[in-house]
Coordinates of C-alpha atoms and ligand atoms in Angstrom, one line a residue:
M24 CA -16.1 -79.7 -105.0
T25 CA -17.7 -79.4 -101.6
L26 CA -16.3 -77.3 -98.8
R27 CA -15.7 -80.5 -96.9
E28 CA -13.4 -81.7 -99.8
L29 CA -11.7 -78.3 -100.0
G30 CA -11.3 -78.1 -96.2
E31 CA -11.3 -75.0 -93.9
F32 CA -7.6 -74.3 -94.7
G33 CA -8.0 -74.9 -98.4
F34 CA -10.8 -72.4 -98.4
I35 CA -8.9 -69.8 -96.5
E36 CA -5.9 -70.2 -98.8
R37 CA -8.1 -69.7 -101.9
L38 CA -9.7 -66.6 -100.3
A39 CA -6.3 -65.2 -99.5
A40 CA -5.1 -65.7 -103.0
M41 CA -8.0 -63.7 -104.5
G42 CA -6.3 -60.4 -103.9
T43 CA -3.9 -58.5 -101.7
C44 CA -4.8 -55.5 -99.5
A45 CA -4.0 -52.3 -101.4
L46 CA -3.9 -50.2 -98.2
P47 CA -0.4 -49.3 -97.0
G48 CA -0.8 -50.1 -93.2
L49 CA -1.4 -53.8 -93.3
E50 CA 1.8 -55.5 -92.0
V51 CA 0.4 -59.0 -91.5
G52 CA -2.7 -60.2 -93.3
I53 CA -4.5 -63.5 -93.6
G54 CA -2.5 -66.4 -92.1
D55 CA -1.4 -65.5 -88.6
D56 CA -3.4 -65.5 -85.3
C57 CA -4.3 -61.8 -85.9
A58 CA -3.9 -59.2 -88.7
I59 CA -1.4 -56.5 -87.8
V60 CA -2.1 -53.0 -88.9
N61 CA 0.2 -50.0 -88.6
F62 CA -2.2 -47.2 -88.0
H63 CA -0.7 -43.7 -87.8
G64 CA 2.5 -45.2 -86.3
G65 CA 0.7 -47.4 -83.7
R66 CA 0.4 -51.1 -84.3
L67 CA -2.9 -52.8 -83.8
A68 CA -3.8 -56.5 -83.7
I69 CA -7.2 -57.4 -85.1
K70 CA -9.1 -60.7 -85.1
A71 CA -12.6 -62.2 -85.3
D72 CA -13.8 -65.5 -84.0
M73 CA -17.1 -67.2 -84.3
M74 CA -18.9 -69.9 -82.3
V75 CA -22.1 -71.7 -83.4
E76 CA -24.5 -73.3 -80.9
G77 CA -24.5 -77.1 -81.2
R78 CA -21.0 -77.1 -82.9
H79 CA -18.8 -75.0 -80.7
F80 CA -20.9 -74.9 -77.5
R81 CA -23.9 -76.6 -76.1
L82 CA -26.2 -75.0 -73.6
D83 CA -27.1 -78.3 -72.0
W84 CA -23.3 -78.6 -71.2
M85 CA -22.5 -75.0 -70.1
T86 CA -24.3 -71.9 -68.8
P87 CA -25.0 -69.1 -71.2
E88 CA -22.5 -67.0 -69.3
E89 CA -19.8 -69.6 -69.9
A90 CA -20.7 -69.8 -73.6
G91 CA -20.3 -66.0 -73.9
A92 CA -17.1 -65.9 -71.9
R93 CA -15.7 -68.8 -74.0
A94 CA -16.4 -67.0 -77.3
M95 CA -14.6 -63.9 -75.9
T96 CA -11.7 -66.1 -74.8
A97 CA -11.1 -67.4 -78.3
V98 CA -10.5 -64.0 -79.7
L99 CA -8.5 -62.7 -76.7
S100 CA -6.3 -65.8 -77.0
D101 CA -5.5 -64.9 -80.6
L102 CA -4.5 -61.4 -79.5
A103 CA -2.3 -62.8 -76.7
A104 CA -0.7 -65.1 -79.3
M105 CA 0.6 -62.0 -81.1
G106 CA 1.8 -60.5 -77.8
A107 CA -1.0 -57.8 -78.1
R108 CA -3.0 -56.2 -75.3
P109 CA -6.7 -56.4 -75.9
L110 CA -8.6 -53.1 -76.0
Y111 CA -12.0 -53.1 -77.8
A112 CA -14.3 -55.9 -78.7
L113 CA -17.4 -56.0 -80.9
T114 CA -19.9 -58.9 -80.8
S115 CA -22.4 -59.9 -83.4
L116 CA -25.1 -62.2 -82.0
A117 CA -27.7 -64.2 -83.9
L118 CA -30.2 -65.4 -81.3
P119 CA -33.4 -67.4 -81.7
P120 CA -36.5 -65.2 -80.7
E121 CA -37.8 -68.1 -78.6
W122 CA -34.9 -67.9 -76.2
P123 CA -35.7 -66.7 -72.7
A124 CA -34.5 -63.1 -72.5
E125 CA -32.5 -63.9 -69.3
Q126 CA -30.5 -66.5 -71.3
A127 CA -29.6 -64.0 -74.0
L128 CA -28.7 -61.4 -71.4
A129 CA -26.6 -64.0 -69.5
L130 CA -24.7 -64.8 -72.7
G131 CA -24.1 -61.1 -73.2
E132 CA -22.9 -60.7 -69.7
G133 CA -20.4 -63.6 -70.1
L134 CA -19.0 -61.8 -73.1
L135 CA -18.8 -58.5 -71.4
R136 CA -17.3 -59.7 -68.1
Q137 CA -14.7 -61.8 -69.8
A138 CA -13.6 -58.8 -71.9
E139 CA -13.4 -56.7 -68.7
S140 CA -11.4 -59.2 -66.7
H141 CA -8.7 -59.1 -69.4
G142 CA -8.6 -55.3 -69.6
A143 CA -10.8 -54.9 -72.7
C144 CA -14.3 -53.5 -73.1
L145 CA -17.3 -54.3 -75.2
A146 CA -17.7 -51.4 -77.6
G147 CA -20.5 -52.5 -79.9
G148 CA -21.7 -55.2 -82.2
D149 CA -24.9 -56.3 -83.9
T150 CA -28.0 -58.4 -82.9
V151 CA -30.2 -60.4 -85.3
A152 CA -32.7 -63.2 -85.1
A153 CA -31.4 -66.7 -85.7
H154 CA -33.5 -69.6 -87.0
E155 CA -32.6 -72.3 -84.6
H156 CA -29.0 -72.1 -83.3
A157 CA -27.4 -69.1 -81.7
V158 CA -24.2 -67.7 -83.4
V159 CA -21.7 -65.7 -81.4
D160 CA -19.1 -63.7 -83.3
V161 CA -16.5 -61.6 -81.5
M162 CA -14.1 -59.2 -83.1
A163 CA -11.4 -57.6 -81.0
I164 CA -8.6 -55.0 -81.5
G165 CA -5.5 -54.9 -79.3
E166 CA -2.4 -52.8 -79.0
C167 CA 0.8 -54.5 -80.0
G168 CA 3.5 -54.8 -77.5
E169 CA 7.2 -54.2 -78.0
H170 CA 7.6 -57.5 -79.9
I171 CA 5.0 -58.8 -82.4
W172 CA 5.1 -62.6 -82.3
L173 CA 4.5 -64.2 -85.7
R174 CA 4.0 -67.8 -86.6
S175 CA 6.9 -67.3 -89.1
G176 CA 9.6 -66.4 -86.7
A177 CA 10.8 -69.8 -85.5
Q178 CA 14.5 -70.5 -86.0
A179 CA 16.3 -73.8 -86.3
G180 CA 17.9 -74.5 -82.9
D181 CA 15.1 -72.9 -80.9
G182 CA 13.4 -74.8 -78.1
V183 CA 9.7 -75.3 -78.4
Y184 CA 7.7 -74.4 -75.3
V185 CA 4.1 -74.7 -74.3
T186 CA 2.2 -72.9 -71.5
G187 CA -0.1 -74.6 -69.1
R188 CA -1.0 -78.3 -69.2
L189 CA -2.6 -80.0 -72.1
G190 CA -5.4 -82.5 -72.9
G191 CA -8.0 -81.1 -70.4
P192 CA -10.6 -79.9 -72.9
A193 CA -10.5 -83.0 -75.2
A194 CA -10.6 -85.3 -72.2
A195 CA -13.6 -83.4 -70.8
V196 CA -15.5 -83.7 -74.0
A197 CA -14.7 -87.4 -74.5
A198 CA -15.8 -88.1 -70.9
K199 CA -19.0 -86.1 -71.2
L200 CA -20.0 -87.8 -74.4
R201 CA -19.5 -91.2 -72.7
G202 CA -21.6 -90.1 -69.7
L203 CA -18.8 -90.0 -67.1
A204 CA -19.6 -88.1 -63.9
G205 CA -17.1 -86.0 -62.0
I206 CA -14.8 -84.9 -64.8
P207 CA -11.6 -83.4 -63.3
S208 CA -10.8 -81.2 -66.3
W209 CA -14.3 -80.0 -67.0
E210 CA -13.5 -76.3 -66.2
R211 CA -10.7 -76.4 -68.7
Y212 CA -13.4 -76.9 -71.3
S213 CA -16.2 -74.8 -69.9
R214 CA -14.2 -71.9 -68.5
P215 CA -11.0 -71.6 -70.5
V216 CA -8.7 -68.6 -69.6
P217 CA -6.9 -66.7 -72.4
R218 CA -3.2 -66.1 -71.5
V219 CA -3.4 -62.4 -71.8
A220 CA -1.7 -61.4 -68.6
Q221 CA 1.2 -63.8 -69.2
A222 CA 1.6 -62.8 -72.8
G223 CA 1.9 -59.2 -71.6
R224 CA 4.8 -60.1 -69.3
L225 CA 6.4 -62.5 -71.8
N226 CA 6.3 -59.8 -74.5
R227 CA 8.9 -57.7 -72.7
L228 CA 11.5 -60.5 -73.2
E229 CA 13.8 -60.4 -76.2
A230 CA 14.0 -64.2 -76.4
I231 CA 10.7 -65.2 -78.1
H232 CA 11.0 -65.8 -81.8
A233 CA 7.5 -67.1 -82.6
A234 CA 4.2 -67.8 -80.9
M235 CA 0.7 -68.9 -81.7
D236 CA -2.2 -70.1 -79.6
I237 CA -3.3 -73.7 -79.5
S238 CA -6.9 -73.6 -80.6
D239 CA -6.9 -76.4 -83.2
G240 CA -4.6 -78.9 -81.4
L241 CA -0.9 -78.9 -80.6
V242 CA 0.4 -80.9 -83.5
Q243 CA -1.8 -79.1 -86.1
D244 CA -0.9 -75.7 -84.8
A245 CA 2.8 -76.6 -84.6
R246 CA 2.5 -77.5 -88.3
H247 CA 1.4 -73.9 -89.0
V248 CA 4.5 -72.6 -87.2
A249 CA 6.7 -75.1 -89.1
T250 CA 5.3 -74.2 -92.5
R251 CA 5.3 -70.5 -92.1
S252 CA 8.8 -70.5 -90.6
G253 CA 10.2 -72.9 -93.1
V254 CA 11.5 -75.2 -90.4
G255 CA 10.8 -78.6 -88.8
I256 CA 9.5 -79.2 -85.2
V257 CA 10.3 -82.2 -83.1
I258 CA 8.0 -82.8 -80.1
E259 CA 9.2 -85.1 -77.3
A260 CA 6.1 -86.9 -76.1
A261 CA 7.6 -87.7 -72.7
R262 CA 8.0 -83.9 -72.0
L263 CA 4.3 -83.0 -72.6
P264 CA 2.7 -81.5 -69.5
V265 CA -0.6 -83.4 -69.2
Y266 CA -3.4 -81.7 -67.2
P267 CA -4.1 -83.2 -63.8
G268 CA -6.8 -85.9 -63.9
V269 CA -6.6 -86.4 -67.7
E270 CA -4.7 -89.7 -67.3
E271 CA -7.3 -90.9 -64.8
I272 CA -10.1 -90.1 -67.3
A273 CA -8.2 -91.9 -70.1
A274 CA -7.8 -95.0 -67.8
R275 CA -11.5 -95.0 -67.0
L276 CA -12.4 -94.8 -70.7
G277 CA -9.6 -97.1 -72.0
L278 CA -8.2 -94.3 -74.2
D279 CA -4.8 -92.7 -74.8
P280 CA -4.3 -89.4 -72.9
L281 CA -1.4 -88.5 -75.2
Q282 CA -3.6 -88.2 -78.2
W283 CA -5.7 -85.6 -76.3
A284 CA -2.6 -83.6 -75.4
L285 CA -1.3 -83.8 -79.0
G286 CA -4.6 -83.4 -81.0
G287 CA -7.1 -81.8 -78.7
G288 CA -8.2 -78.2 -79.6
E289 CA -9.5 -75.3 -77.6
E290 CA -6.6 -75.3 -75.2
F291 CA -6.0 -71.6 -75.5
E292 CA -2.4 -72.1 -74.4
L293 CA 0.6 -70.6 -76.1
L294 CA 3.1 -72.4 -78.2
I295 CA 6.4 -70.5 -78.1
T296 CA 9.7 -70.9 -79.8
A297 CA 12.8 -69.4 -78.1
P298 CA 16.3 -70.4 -77.3
V299 CA 16.7 -73.3 -74.9
K300 CA 18.8 -71.1 -72.6
A301 CA 15.7 -68.8 -72.2
A302 CA 13.7 -71.4 -70.3
Q303 CA 14.2 -69.7 -66.9
E304 CA 13.3 -66.2 -68.0
L305 CA 10.2 -67.5 -69.8
Q306 CA 9.1 -69.2 -66.6
A307 CA 9.8 -66.2 -64.5
A308 CA 7.7 -64.0 -66.8
A309 CA 4.8 -66.5 -66.9
G310 CA 4.7 -66.6 -63.0
D311 CA 2.4 -69.4 -61.8
L312 CA 1.6 -70.7 -65.3
P313 CA 4.0 -73.5 -66.2
V314 CA 6.1 -73.0 -69.3
T315 CA 7.4 -76.4 -70.5
L316 CA 10.1 -77.1 -73.0
I317 CA 8.6 -79.9 -75.2
G318 CA 10.8 -80.1 -78.2
A319 CA 13.0 -78.3 -80.7
V320 CA 12.9 -76.4 -84.0
T321 CA 15.1 -78.1 -86.7
A322 CA 16.3 -77.3 -90.1
G323 CA 13.9 -79.9 -91.6
E324 CA 10.2 -79.6 -92.3
G325 CA 6.9 -80.7 -90.8
V326 CA 6.2 -81.9 -87.2
V327 CA 7.3 -85.2 -85.7
V328 CA 6.5 -86.5 -82.3
V329 CA 9.1 -88.9 -80.8
D330 CA 9.1 -91.3 -77.9
E331 CA 11.8 -91.6 -75.2
A332 CA 13.9 -93.7 -77.6
G333 CA 13.7 -91.0 -80.2
R334 CA 11.4 -93.1 -82.5
A335 CA 8.7 -91.3 -84.5
M336 CA 5.2 -91.9 -83.0
P337 CA 1.8 -91.9 -84.7
V338 CA 0.2 -88.5 -84.4
P339 CA -3.3 -87.2 -85.1
S340 CA -3.1 -86.7 -88.9
A341 CA -5.4 -83.7 -88.9
G342 CA -6.4 -81.5 -86.0
W343 CA -9.6 -79.5 -86.0
D344 CA -11.0 -78.6 -89.5
Q345 CA -14.3 -76.7 -89.4
F346 CA -15.7 -78.5 -92.5
R347 CA -14.3 -81.9 -91.7
S348 CA -14.3 -82.5 -87.9
Ligands
ADP422 P1 -7.1 -69.2 -85.4 O1 -7.2 -70.7 -85.2 O2 -5.9 -68.6 -84.8 O3 -8.4 -68.5 -85.0 P2 -7.8 -69.7 -88.1 O4 -7.3 -71.0 -88.3 O5 -9.3 -69.5 -87.7 O6 -7.0 -68.9 -86.9 O7 -7.6 -68.8 -89.3 C1 -6.3 -68.8 -90.0 C2 -6.1 -67.5 -90.7 O8 -7.1 -67.3 -91.7 C3 -6.2 -66.3 -89.8 O9 -5.2 -65.3 -90.2 C4 -7.6 -65.7 -90.0 O10 -7.7 -64.3 -89.8 C5 -7.8 -66.1 -91.5 N1 -9.2 -66.3 -91.9 C6 -10.1 -67.3 -91.4 N2 -11.3 -67.2 -92.0 C7 -11.3 -66.1 -92.7 C8 -12.2 -65.4 -93.6 N3 -13.5 -65.9 -93.7 N4 -11.9 -64.3 -94.2 C9 -10.6 -63.8 -94.1 N5 -9.6 -64.4 -93.4 C10 -10.0 -65.5 -92.7
MG423 MG1 -4.9 -68.7 -83.0

């Protein structure tokens, strides 16, 4: 069997089944946005995230600073998804020796500045030579807040909420690949912002039962919440907040903007489940960032997307899989 046949998530499941951590402090292991470790009474969230040049970023599409910042964003977003405050990051870089030194330094600066602007610092890492494509791996540790948001906490009857507006990154990539100029959502792709500040304020609320970040696409990530919580999730398509300009890009390309909002990855927004009556306090805590009620948690299983008449709609069958996409 090849890895493509096994799939990214099949591989991770097999790895997780090989053994359990024998150390006492591990409260959440493989399977959530971060691991949670109880270390001498303080709880830490830990996560690593890797990006490969040519697959996850292209230097003819973005500056080296943007590529570095984006790699840091991915890991900070996972910490935010647990309600944790980022503290220390380590970055391992594999860089081709032929690269201009300025380019490598700019990538490093992007990593460092993005950590700083979210209250974290770069504390170390490793540097090696790469054959052809750069590889940027970032590991970060954060301090858990009052509540630790797990993917497994969703309760039937909860509302399903999403922060921000969706579809921007997927629309930007589709437009770029087709040579469109003046892409309105380009910065959503090249300069994504992890929702660290908002997560810090949202974490003080009692209302939130579950959260994860949308890095692999809304529907696929909602499936992880549904599976781990043993519930179903219904998403109402008409409620989805679509990023400004995405509909215009879709019209210019003759494509369906909804599929980008449902299936597009690298949004770095938060998917939250909380009671419907908590809508106002969630919005107040998130400030300027919209928090939209997009559906409900049910006693069923799986994820369905429904139209205004309540009919099930076709959804992207698989979101992002590293070995298949
Ligand atoms: P996310 O999309 O939130 O970054 P992933 O889908 O990449 O999460 O990973 C799912 C889970 O599997 C996470 O808990 C992650 O820590 C774990 N995981 C992924 N790859 C590995 C690996 N090579 N070794 C151990 N755990 C892994
Ligand atoms: Mg995640």
